C-alpha positions as a LaTeX table, in Angstrom:
\begin{tabular}{lrrr}
\hline
Residue & $x$ (\AA) & $y$ (\AA) & $z$ (\AA) \\
\hline
Met1 & $-12.96$ & $-51.92$ & 23.05 \\
Ser2 & $-9.51$ & $-53.45$ & 21.07 \\
Phe3 & $-7.07$ & $-51.52$ & 19.64 \\
Ser4 & $-4.25$ & $-53.34$ & 17.13 \\
Ala5 & $-0.07$ & $-52.74$ & 18.37 \\
Pro6 & 0.36 & $-50.68$ & 15.58 \\
Leu7 & $-2.41$ & $-48.06$ & 16.64 \\
Leu8 & $-1.29$ & $-48.56$ & 20.89 \\
Thr9 & 2.01 & $-47.48$ & 19.54 \\
Leu10 & 1.12 & $-44.91$ & 17.88 \\
Leu11 & $-1.22$ & $-43.96$ & 20.98 \\
Gly12 & 2.08 & $-44.19$ & 23.27 \\
Leu13 & 4.42 & $-42.50$ & 21.25 \\
Ser14 & 1.81 & $-39.35$ & 20.98 \\
Leu15 & 1.59 & $-39.52$ & 25.94 \\
Leu16 & 4.80 & $-38.89$ & 25.13 \\
Thr17 & 5.93 & $-36.72$ & 22.89 \\
Ala18 & 3.24 & $-34.23$ & 24.29 \\
Pro19 & 4.75 & $-32.28$ & 27.23 \\
Thr20 & 7.85 & $-31.53$ & 25.02 \\
Ala21 & 5.65 & $-30.24$ & 22.53 \\
Ala22 & 3.71 & $-28.21$ & 25.91 \\
Gln23 & 6.70 & $-26.93$ & 26.95 \\
Gln24 & 7.63 & $-25.83$ & 24.26 \\
Asp25 & 5.15 & $-21.74$ & 23.66 \\
Pro26 & 6.05 & $-18.98$ & 22.44 \\
Val27 & 3.86 & $-17.30$ & 24.77 \\
Ala28 & 4.48 & $-19.27$ & 28.30 \\
Asp29 & 8.00 & $-19.08$ & 27.43 \\
Phe30 & 8.05 & $-16.07$ & 26.18 \\
Cys31 & 10.24 & $-14.45$ & 28.75 \\
Arg32 & 13.20 & $-16.68$ & 27.59 \\
Arg33 & 12.94 & $-15.64$ & 24.23 \\
Phe34 & 17.04 & $-12.51$ & 23.17 \\
Gly35 & 18.33 & $-11.53$ & 20.18 \\
His36 & 14.84 & $-10.64$ & 18.65 \\
Gln37 & 13.34 & $-8.22$ & 16.83 \\
Thr38 & 11.00 & $-6.19$ & 17.48 \\
Ala39 & 8.86 & $-3.11$ & 15.74 \\
Val40 & 5.15 & $-1.67$ & 17.24 \\
Val41 & 2.72 & $-0.45$ & 13.83 \\
Asp42 & $-1.00$ & 0.78 & 14.75 \\
Asp43 & $-0.13$ & 0.37 & 18.82 \\
Lys44 & 0.82 & $-3.62$ & 18.15 \\
Leu45 & 4.45 & $-4.15$ & 19.35 \\
Phe46 & 4.81 & $-6.75$ & 17.37 \\
Ile47 & 8.25 & $-9.53$ & 18.30 \\
Asp48 & 10.36 & $-11.44$ & 15.11 \\
Gly49 & 12.63 & $-14.53$ & 15.65 \\
Gly50 & 15.50 & $-14.38$ & 18.13 \\
Leu51 & 16.75 & $-17.18$ & 19.91 \\
Val52 & 15.62 & $-18.99$ & 23.08 \\
Asn53 & 16.43 & $-21.10$ & 26.19 \\
Trp54 & 13.22 & $-23.57$ & 26.27 \\
Asn55 & 11.71 & $-24.69$ & 29.80 \\
Pro56 & 12.52 & $-26.62$ & 31.89 \\
Phe57 & 16.94 & $-25.41$ & 31.01 \\
Ser58 & 17.25 & $-28.58$ & 31.98 \\
Ser59 & 15.95 & $-30.55$ & 29.25 \\
Phe60 & 16.02 & $-27.31$ & 26.87 \\
Pro61 & 19.83 & $-27.15$ & 27.91 \\
Ser62 & 21.03 & $-24.43$ & 24.93 \\
Asn63 & 19.65 & $-21.42$ & 22.19 \\
Tyr64 & 17.41 & $-22.65$ & 19.87 \\
Thr65 & 15.73 & $-20.76$ & 16.93 \\
Asn66 & 12.89 & $-19.38$ & 17.96 \\
Thr67 & 10.54 & $-19.36$ & 14.59 \\
Trp68 & 7.90 & $-17.45$ & 15.64 \\
Leu69 & 6.57 & $-13.94$ & 14.49 \\
Leu70 & 3.72 & $-12.89$ & 17.42 \\
Tyr71 & 2.87 & $-9.50$ & 19.24 \\
Gln72 & 1.61 & $-7.24$ & 21.90 \\
Asp73 & $-1.87$ & $-5.32$ & 21.11 \\
Leu74 & 0.17 & $-2.30$ & 23.70 \\
Ser75 & $-3.96$ & $-0.39$ & 23.42 \\
Thr76 & $-5.28$ & $-2.64$ & 25.95 \\
Thr77 & $-4.13$ & $-4.66$ & 29.31 \\
Ala78 & $-4.38$ & $-8.40$ & 30.30 \\
Ser79 & $-5.34$ & $-9.68$ & 34.29 \\
Ser80 & $-0.99$ & $-9.74$ & 34.55 \\
Gly81 & $-1.20$ & $-6.39$ & 33.67 \\
Met82 & 0.45 & $-6.30$ & 30.96 \\
Pro83 & $-0.49$ & $-6.00$ & 27.57 \\
Pro84 & $-1.97$ & $-9.69$ & 25.67 \\
Leu85 & 0.85 & $-11.35$ & 23.73 \\
Tyr86 & $-0.43$ & $-13.65$ & 20.51 \\
Ala87 & 0.76 & $-16.32$ & 18.40 \\
Asn88 & $-0.89$ & $-16.52$ & 15.78 \\
Leu89 & 0.14 & $-15.01$ & 12.99 \\
Ser90 & 1.47 & $-16.63$ & 9.47 \\
Lys91 & 5.59 & $-17.25$ & 9.26 \\
Asn92 & 6.27 & $-20.22$ & 6.58 \\
Gly93 & 9.43 & $-21.99$ & 6.04 \\
Ser94 & 10.75 & $-19.77$ & 3.24 \\
Ile95 & 11.48 & $-17.14$ & 5.78 \\
Pro96 & 14.50 & $-16.61$ & 7.59 \\
Asn97 & 14.65 & $-16.96$ & 11.70 \\
Val98 & 17.70 & $-15.08$ & 12.38 \\
Ser99 & 18.88 & $-13.00$ & 15.34 \\
Gly100 & 20.04 & $-10.20$ & 15.36 \\
Gly101 & 18.65 & $-8.31$ & 12.48 \\
Ser102 & 16.03 & $-5.06$ & 12.38 \\
Leu103 & 12.48 & $-5.22$ & 12.09 \\
Trp104 & 12.20 & $-1.96$ & 10.13 \\
Ser105 & 7.91 & $-0.62$ & 10.88 \\
Asp106 & 5.90 & 0.67 & 8.13 \\
Ser107 & 3.05 & 2.29 & 8.44 \\
Val108 & 2.41 & 3.97 & 6.45 \\
Asn109 & 1.14 & 0.87 & 4.88 \\
Lys110 & 0.65 & $-1.85$ & 7.20 \\
Arg111 & 4.59 & $-3.65$ & 6.64 \\
Leu112 & 7.20 & $-4.46$ & 8.54 \\
Tyr113 & 10.32 & $-5.66$ & 6.38 \\
Leu114 & 13.44 & $-8.03$ & 8.42 \\
Phe115 & 16.76 & $-6.76$ & 7.07 \\
Gly116 & 20.41 & $-8.55$ & 8.53 \\
Gly117 & 20.45 & $-10.74$ & 10.62 \\
Glu118 & 22.75 & $-13.70$ & 12.10 \\
His119 & 21.48 & $-17.91$ & 12.10 \\
Asn120 & 22.04 & $-20.15$ & 14.70 \\
Leu121 & 24.40 & $-22.46$ & 15.09 \\
Gly122 & 24.27 & $-25.08$ & 12.03 \\
Glu123 & 22.54 & $-23.58$ & 9.92 \\
Pro124 & 23.93 & $-22.52$ & 7.03 \\
Pro125 & 23.75 & $-18.12$ & 5.49 \\
Leu126 & 21.43 & $-17.25$ & 3.24 \\
Pro127 & 22.07 & $-14.02$ & 0.43 \\
Phe128 & 21.02 & $-10.76$ & 1.07 \\
Asn129 & 17.47 & $-10.57$ & 0.51 \\
Leu130 & 14.71 & $-8.00$ & 1.85 \\
Tyr131 & 11.94 & $-9.78$ & 3.26 \\
Gly132 & 8.19 & $-8.20$ & 4.57 \\
Tyr133 & 5.48 & $-9.14$ & 5.99 \\
Asp134 & 1.88 & $-7.90$ & 5.07 \\
Ile135 & 0.23 & $-6.85$ & 8.05 \\
Leu136 & $-3.22$ & $-6.60$ & 7.68 \\
Asn137 & $-3.39$ & $-10.32$ & 4.58 \\
Asn138 & $-1.07$ & $-12.06$ & 7.85 \\
Gln139 & 1.21 & $-12.98$ & 5.68 \\
Trp140 & 5.25 & $-12.47$ & 4.11 \\
Asp141 & 6.81 & $-11.52$ & 1.49 \\
Ser142 & 10.65 & $-11.76$ & $-0.71$ \\
Phe143 & 11.67 & $-8.30$ & $-2.36$ \\
Gly144 & 14.71 & $-9.84$ & $-3.45$ \\
Pro145 & 18.00 & $-8.55$ & $-3.20$ \\
Ser146 & 19.50 & $-4.34$ & $-3.96$ \\
Arg147 & 18.11 & $-2.90$ & $-7.11$ \\
Thr148 & 20.15 & $-0.39$ & $-7.54$ \\
Gly149 & 23.19 & $-2.56$ & $-6.84$ \\
Ala150 & 23.87 & $-1.41$ & $-4.40$ \\
Ser151 & 26.52 & $-3.51$ & $-1.99$ \\
Ile152 & 24.57 & $-4.62$ & 0.72 \\
Ser153 & 25.83 & $-7.68$ & 3.40 \\
Lys154 & 23.93 & $-9.23$ & 5.25 \\
Val155 & 24.71 & $-8.15$ & 9.06 \\
Ser156 & 23.92 & $-8.53$ & 12.60 \\
Tyr157 & 23.36 & $-6.47$ & 15.60 \\
Gly158 & 24.02 & $-3.39$ & 13.76 \\
Ala159 & 21.38 & $-0.38$ & 15.29 \\
Gly160 & 18.42 & 0.09 & 13.10 \\
Val161 & 15.35 & 2.36 & 12.55 \\
Ser162 & 11.99 & 3.06 & 10.82 \\
Val163 & 11.56 & 7.05 & 9.42 \\
Asp164 & 7.87 & 5.46 & 8.80 \\
Ser165 & 6.47 & 9.11 & 7.66 \\
Arg166 & 9.02 & 9.72 & 4.62 \\
Gly167 & 9.03 & 5.68 & 4.06 \\
Glu168 & 12.55 & 5.53 & 4.97 \\
Ala169 & 15.09 & 2.77 & 7.03 \\
Tyr170 & 18.18 & 2.86 & 8.48 \\
Tyr171 & 21.18 & 0.10 & 9.26 \\
Tyr172 & 24.13 & 1.36 & 11.24 \\
Gly173 & 27.39 & $-0.69$ & 11.77 \\
Gly174 & 26.67 & $-5.00$ & 12.96 \\
Trp175 & 28.96 & $-7.94$ & 12.41 \\
Leu176 & 29.20 & $-9.74$ & 9.34 \\
Ser177 & 30.46 & $-13.73$ & 9.89 \\
Asn178 & 30.40 & $-16.89$ & 9.06 \\
Ser179 & 26.32 & $-16.91$ & 10.28 \\
Ser180 & 25.66 & $-13.99$ & 8.87 \\
Val181 & 27.35 & $-14.27$ & 5.49 \\
Pro182 & 27.36 & $-17.14$ & 2.93 \\
Gln183 & 30.35 & $-18.65$ & 2.13 \\
Trp184 & 32.27 & $-16.66$ & 5.01 \\
Gly185 & 34.67 & $-19.60$ & 6.43 \\
Thr186 & 36.66 & $-19.41$ & 9.84 \\
Gly187 & 37.69 & $-16.41$ & 9.79 \\
Pro188 & 36.22 & $-14.83$ & 12.58 \\
Pro189 & 33.03 & $-12.51$ & 12.90 \\
Val190 & 34.59 & $-8.77$ & 12.06 \\
Ala191 & 32.20 & $-4.95$ & 13.26 \\
Thr192 & 31.48 & $-2.97$ & 9.97 \\
Thr193 & 30.90 & 1.58 & 10.08 \\
Gly194 & 28.58 & 1.31 & 7.15 \\
Leu195 & 25.36 & 3.11 & 7.21 \\
Val196 & 22.60 & 1.45 & 5.29 \\
Lys197 & 19.04 & 3.12 & 3.82 \\
Tyr198 & 16.30 & 1.65 & 2.68 \\
Thr199 & 13.08 & 3.36 & 0.67 \\
Met200 & 10.28 & 1.73 & 0.99 \\
Asp201 & 8.28 & 3.13 & $-2.23$ \\
Thr202 & 10.92 & 2.44 & $-5.08$ \\
Asn203 & 12.31 & $-0.79$ & $-2.25$ \\
Ser204 & 16.34 & 0.97 & $-3.11$ \\
Phe205 & 19.19 & 0.72 & $-0.88$ \\
Ala206 & 21.76 & 2.86 & $-1.02$ \\
Asn207 & 25.45 & 1.40 & 0.92 \\
Asn208 & 27.59 & 4.98 & 2.65 \\
Thr209 & 30.32 & 2.43 & 3.04 \\
Gly210 & 33.16 & 2.57 & 5.15 \\
Trp211 & 36.63 & 1.30 & 5.67 \\
Val212 & 36.30 & $-1.42$ & 6.49 \\
Glu213 & 33.48 & $-3.04$ & 4.86 \\
Ser214 & 35.86 & $-1.57$ & 2.12 \\
His215 & 38.04 & $-3.75$ & 3.12 \\
Leu216 & 36.14 & $-7.19$ & 3.08 \\
Ser217 & 35.47 & $-8.10$ & $-0.38$ \\
Met218 & 37.35 & $-11.78$ & $-0.43$ \\
His219 & 34.67 & $-12.44$ & 2.23 \\
Asp220 & 31.41 & $-11.50$ & 0.69 \\
Pro221 & 30.67 & $-12.80$ & $-2.85$ \\
Asp222 & 28.37 & $-10.03$ & $-2.72$ \\
Arg223 & 30.31 & $-7.64$ & $-3.79$ \\
Gly224 & 32.39 & $-6.29$ & $-7.01$ \\
\hline
\end{tabular}
């Protein structure tokens, strides 16, 4: 059997790139992941986004954007003694991959909400938008900006929590920077003092803005 030169070239390239693809395994390199967002719904721990140092570090020395949404089934245990980890959930290119955000859980409607977070170096930040993941249908949706006119900034590395029984979620503090706010410029990151409340049933936000945020409108084009 003979092969043409182009076919041999493609075969050679595939052999060269195969080890790299195999090394970038979100399950095998799970412990090299950090800065991600997590939430629990129905005994499933969902892990989204963040950064990762692929193995081996000598070949992948940077902090790379993690594009996977994984989950662990907390109701079962694998032979390793840990809940099994799965990487078969969808996440299309229209959904941002961020670190330091919050993944709010809605166990009543079987949803996750992705709030805030910052982009990796070299990736331009997007304007504020709330994204939701429909667990039952394995699909993402965009819920857009705040419907109530509340001034919501895209912050990162604050404190987030959801109260499923009340259909509410909160995010306190966090940082504004050129990794999270469009047109921020070259200024340093600034810590915020705001408390954001999200009501799931009405898809509405309320912002209890602190002193620092109220004096930063020059950096955020979304502010009135």
